[in-house]
Amino acid sequence: MEIGLMIIFWYGILHAFGPDHLTAIADFSIGKEAKKTFMIVSAFAVGHGLMLFMFAKLLQYFSIPESVTAYGDVIASSVIVFIGLYLLYMVYRNKIHLHSHVHNQKKHVHIWFGNEHEHKSSGGSGSAFSVGVLMGIGGVRGMLVTLGMMQGQSIDVSMILAFILGVMVVFLSFGWVIMWINKDILTNIKNVRRAFATVGVISVLVGGNMLLA
């Protein structure tokens, strides 16, 4: 792998370790099945990577003051706070439900938001992709610093793929932790509500801290 792609790959890994990113992954993948968790993690990583590189590409040709790009952090932080408040609201209003059944001698647990008798899936890969896009705006300044180490190189598809790969290494690893929680801990409604309340509080604290920083 060329040195430029290695830099982008490692930047993707370091970038993914941000508490806002891991919080967003937890927000969307908690309570989901393994396949859906993988799809959510992948959608978030792709949306995040595409948005970051789209902005980086634009900034190659247009000069935008740092005071303007700083608003990207505000948007990303606000998204995290909003998701956290939403989860806390759903817990408070008893809008999170669980249903378990045995299929092919295996126990399956379904968790959904809304009315108890309306079994609808929520927070899928489409939503994760959209949030990944919004939060990608918040990583523009870090991307610019990384690209500054690669003077003379133009942004191309290989860089996008290298960044997304780096992000997915971390996100998928974290996704395995979430899948373990989903399988072994979220087996009753009390644990489900505690888990969503915990994730909601963490989201508000992480996003709020970023807004105040």
mmCIF file of N, CA, C and O in Angstrom, residues 112-154:
data_model
loop_
_atom_site.group_PDB
_atom_site.id
_atom_site.type_symbol
_atom_site.label_atom_id
_atom_site.label_comp_id
_atom_site.label_asym_id
_atom_site.label_seq_id
_atom_site.Cartn_x
_atom_site.Cartn_y
_atom_site.Cartn_z
ATOM 1 N N TRP A 112 -38.261 -3.231 19.356
ATOM 2 C CA TRP A 112 -38.726 -2.164 18.477
ATOM 3 C C TRP A 112 -39.238 -0.980 19.268
ATOM 4 O O TRP A 112 -39.542 -1.087 20.455
ATOM 5 N N PHE A 113 -39.313 0.189 18.584
ATOM 6 C CA PHE A 113 -39.821 1.419 19.179
ATOM 7 C C PHE A 113 -41.252 1.655 18.722
ATOM 8 O O PHE A 113 -41.641 1.249 17.626
ATOM 9 N N GLY A 114 -42.014 2.354 19.544
ATOM 10 C CA GLY A 114 -43.370 2.730 19.147
ATOM 11 C C GLY A 114 -44.408 2.093 20.040
ATOM 12 O O GLY A 114 -44.172 1.845 21.228
ATOM 13 N N ASN A 115 -45.584 1.803 19.480
ATOM 14 C CA ASN A 115 -46.645 1.159 20.231
ATOM 15 C C ASN A 115 -46.354 -0.325 20.403
ATOM 16 O O ASN A 115 -45.739 -0.953 19.543
ATOM 17 N N GLU A 116 -46.814 -0.872 21.503
ATOM 18 C CA GLU A 116 -46.479 -2.249 21.852
ATOM 19 C C GLU A 116 -46.959 -3.251 20.813
ATOM 20 O O GLU A 116 -46.307 -4.264 20.566
ATOM 21 N N HIS A 117 -48.104 -2.974 20.179
ATOM 22 C CA HIS A 117 -48.681 -3.924 19.227
ATOM 23 C C HIS A 117 -48.328 -3.615 17.772
ATOM 24 O O HIS A 117 -48.853 -4.233 16.866
ATOM 25 N N GLU A 118 -47.449 -2.637 17.575
ATOM 26 C CA GLU A 118 -46.989 -2.303 16.226
ATOM 27 C C GLU A 118 -45.524 -2.680 16.112
ATOM 28 O O GLU A 118 -44.645 -1.903 16.455
ATOM 29 N N HIS A 119 -45.269 -3.885 15.648
ATOM 30 C CA HIS A 119 -43.900 -4.395 15.572
ATOM 31 C C HIS A 119 -43.236 -3.851 14.311
ATOM 32 O O HIS A 119 -43.318 -4.437 13.242
ATOM 33 N N LYS A 120 -42.543 -2.711 14.468
ATOM 34 C CA LYS A 120 -41.865 -2.097 13.331
ATOM 35 C C LYS A 120 -40.378 -2.007 13.627
ATOM 36 O O LYS A 120 -39.974 -1.699 14.737
ATOM 37 N N SER A 121 -39.574 -2.258 12.597
ATOM 38 C CA SER A 121 -38.128 -2.081 12.756
ATOM 39 C C SER A 121 -37.810 -0.604 12.712
ATOM 40 O O SER A 121 -38.469 0.169 12.037
ATOM 41 N N SER A 122 -36.794 -0.188 13.454
ATOM 42 C CA SER A 122 -36.435 1.230 13.499
ATOM 43 C C SER A 122 -34.929 1.383 13.529
ATOM 44 O O SER A 122 -34.202 0.495 13.943
ATOM 45 N N GLY A 123 -34.465 2.569 13.111
ATOM 46 C CA GLY A 123 -33.040 2.846 13.162
ATOM 47 C C GLY A 123 -32.218 1.913 12.310
ATOM 48 O O GLY A 123 -31.234 1.334 12.778
ATOM 49 N N GLY A 124 -32.600 1.718 11.034
ATOM 50 C CA GLY A 124 -31.898 0.801 10.162
ATOM 51 C C GLY A 124 -30.671 1.404 9.521
ATOM 52 O O GLY A 124 -30.181 2.463 9.900
ATOM 53 N N SER A 125 -30.181 0.697 8.478
ATOM 54 C CA SER A 125 -28.952 1.132 7.818
ATOM 55 C C SER A 125 -29.127 2.465 7.096
ATOM 56 O O SER A 125 -28.174 3.238 6.977
ATOM 57 N N GLY A 126 -30.357 2.748 6.612
ATOM 58 C CA GLY A 126 -30.590 4.031 5.952
ATOM 59 C C GLY A 126 -30.400 5.189 6.903
ATOM 60 O O GLY A 126 -29.766 6.199 6.565
ATOM 61 N N SER A 127 -30.925 5.052 8.115
ATOM 62 C CA SER A 127 -30.751 6.097 9.125
ATOM 63 C C SER A 127 -29.288 6.229 9.528
ATOM 64 O O SER A 127 -28.778 7.344 9.718
ATOM 65 N N ALA A 128 -28.608 5.094 9.674
ATOM 66 C CA ALA A 128 -27.196 5.120 10.046
ATOM 67 C C ALA A 128 -26.360 5.799 8.963
ATOM 68 O O ALA A 128 -25.423 6.549 9.267
ATOM 69 N N PHE A 129 -26.693 5.542 7.695
ATOM 70 C CA PHE A 129 -25.984 6.197 6.594
ATOM 71 C C PHE A 129 -26.170 7.713 6.669
ATOM 72 O O PHE A 129 -25.215 8.479 6.512
ATOM 73 N N SER A 130 -27.406 8.151 6.924
ATOM 74 C CA SER A 130 -27.700 9.585 7.000
ATOM 75 C C SER A 130 -26.949 10.251 8.140
ATOM 76 O O SER A 130 -26.390 11.347 7.981
ATOM 77 N N VAL A 131 -26.925 9.589 9.308
ATOM 78 C CA VAL A 131 -26.195 10.150 10.443
ATOM 79 C C VAL A 131 -24.693 10.145 10.163
ATOM 80 O O VAL A 131 -23.974 11.076 10.535
ATOM 81 N N GLY A 132 -24.202 9.102 9.486
ATOM 82 C CA GLY A 132 -22.794 9.072 9.110
ATOM 83 C C GLY A 132 -22.437 10.236 8.214
ATOM 84 O O GLY A 132 -21.366 10.850 8.351
ATOM 85 N N VAL A 133 -23.340 10.580 7.296
ATOM 86 C CA VAL A 133 -23.134 11.727 6.411
ATOM 87 C C VAL A 133 -23.092 13.021 7.218
ATOM 88 O O VAL A 133 -22.187 13.856 7.044
ATOM 89 N N LEU A 134 -24.056 13.203 8.114
ATOM 90 C CA LEU A 134 -24.098 14.429 8.922
ATOM 91 C C LEU A 134 -22.857 14.563 9.794
ATOM 92 O O LEU A 134 -22.266 15.640 9.898
ATOM 93 N N MET A 135 -22.454 13.467 10.416
ATOM 94 C CA MET A 135 -21.286 13.527 11.295
ATOM 95 C C MET A 135 -19.989 13.649 10.518
ATOM 96 O O MET A 135 -18.964 14.068 11.070
ATOM 97 N N GLY A 136 -20.030 13.279 9.237
ATOM 98 C CA GLY A 136 -18.838 13.457 8.405
ATOM 99 C C GLY A 136 -18.449 14.909 8.277
ATOM 100 O O GLY A 136 -17.267 15.246 8.110
ATOM 101 N N ILE A 137 -19.435 15.795 8.383
ATOM 102 C CA ILE A 137 -19.157 17.232 8.316
ATOM 103 C C ILE A 137 -18.264 17.650 9.472
ATOM 104 O O ILE A 137 -17.450 18.558 9.357
ATOM 105 N N GLY A 138 -18.431 16.957 10.613
ATOM 106 C CA GLY A 138 -17.660 17.317 11.792
ATOM 107 C C GLY A 138 -16.202 16.887 11.743
ATOM 108 O O GLY A 138 -15.410 17.308 12.578
ATOM 109 N N GLY A 139 -15.825 16.051 10.784
ATOM 110 C CA GLY A 139 -14.444 15.592 10.717
ATOM 111 C C GLY A 139 -13.616 16.279 9.659
ATOM 112 O O GLY A 139 -12.493 15.870 9.375
ATOM 113 N N VAL A 140 -14.173 17.343 9.077
ATOM 114 C CA VAL A 140 -13.498 18.009 7.964
ATOM 115 C C VAL A 140 -12.145 18.561 8.367
ATOM 116 O O VAL A 140 -11.154 18.410 7.654
ATOM 117 N N ARG A 141 -12.069 19.217 9.524
ATOM 118 C CA ARG A 141 -10.802 19.840 9.924
ATOM 119 C C ARG A 141 -9.700 18.802 10.128
ATOM 120 O O ARG A 141 -8.555 18.999 9.737
ATOM 121 N N GLY A 142 -10.051 17.668 10.746
ATOM 122 C CA GLY A 142 -9.059 16.612 10.932
ATOM 123 C C GLY A 142 -8.590 16.042 9.607
ATOM 124 O O GLY A 142 -7.415 15.734 9.430
ATOM 125 N N MET A 143 -9.521 15.920 8.669
ATOM 126 C CA MET A 143 -9.166 15.425 7.346
ATOM 127 C C MET A 143 -8.208 16.383 6.646
ATOM 128 O O MET A 143 -7.267 15.960 5.965
ATOM 129 N N LEU A 144 -8.427 17.667 6.817
ATOM 130 C CA LEU A 144 -7.556 18.659 6.187
ATOM 131 C C LEU A 144 -6.130 18.559 6.728
ATOM 132 O O LEU A 144 -5.156 18.713 5.988
ATOM 133 N N VAL A 145 -6.002 18.313 8.031
ATOM 134 C CA VAL A 145 -4.674 18.148 8.625
ATOM 135 C C VAL A 145 -3.981 16.932 8.021
ATOM 136 O O VAL A 145 -2.796 16.965 7.687
ATOM 137 N N THR A 146 -4.725 15.847 7.878
ATOM 138 C CA THR A 146 -4.166 14.620 7.295
ATOM 139 C C THR A 146 -3.749 14.836 5.854
ATOM 140 O O THR A 146 -2.667 14.422 5.429
ATOM 141 N N LEU A 147 -4.610 15.492 5.083
ATOM 142 C CA LEU A 147 -4.284 15.745 3.684
ATOM 143 C C LEU A 147 -3.092 16.695 3.547
ATOM 144 O O LEU A 147 -2.385 16.664 2.545
ATOM 145 N N GLY A 148 -2.888 17.524 4.556
ATOM 146 C CA GLY A 148 -1.739 18.423 4.523
ATOM 147 C C GLY A 148 -0.425 17.682 4.558
ATOM 148 O O GLY A 148 0.619 18.208 4.164
ATOM 149 N N MET A 149 -0.457 16.419 5.025
ATOM 150 C CA MET A 149 0.744 15.582 5.048
ATOM 151 C C MET A 149 0.998 14.941 3.692
ATOM 152 O O MET A 149 1.989 14.249 3.497
ATOM 153 N N MET A 150 0.076 15.132 2.752
ATOM 154 C CA MET A 150 0.154 14.460 1.461
ATOM 155 C C MET A 150 0.154 15.480 0.327
ATOM 156 O O MET A 150 -0.623 15.399 -0.608
ATOM 157 N N GLN A 151 0.972 16.478 0.453
ATOM 158 C CA GLN A 151 1.010 17.543 -0.540
ATOM 159 C C GLN A 151 1.310 16.991 -1.930
ATOM 160 O O GLN A 151 2.156 16.130 -2.109
ATOM 161 N N GLY A 152 0.584 17.515 -2.898
ATOM 162 C CA GLY A 152 0.817 17.125 -4.277
ATOM 163 C C GLY A 152 -0.021 15.953 -4.734
ATOM 164 O O GLY A 152 -0.029 15.614 -5.909
ATOM 165 N N GLN A 153 -0.728 15.309 -3.823
ATOM 166 C CA GLN A 153 -1.559 14.175 -4.196
ATOM 167 C C GLN A 153 -3.021 14.599 -4.264
ATOM 168 O O GLN A 153 -3.516 15.277 -3.385
ATOM 169 N N SER A 154 -3.681 14.214 -5.324
ATOM 170 C CA SER A 154 -5.093 14.538 -5.468
ATOM 171 C C SER A 154 -5.930 13.444 -4.830
ATOM 172 O O SER A 154 -5.511 12.293 -4.744
#
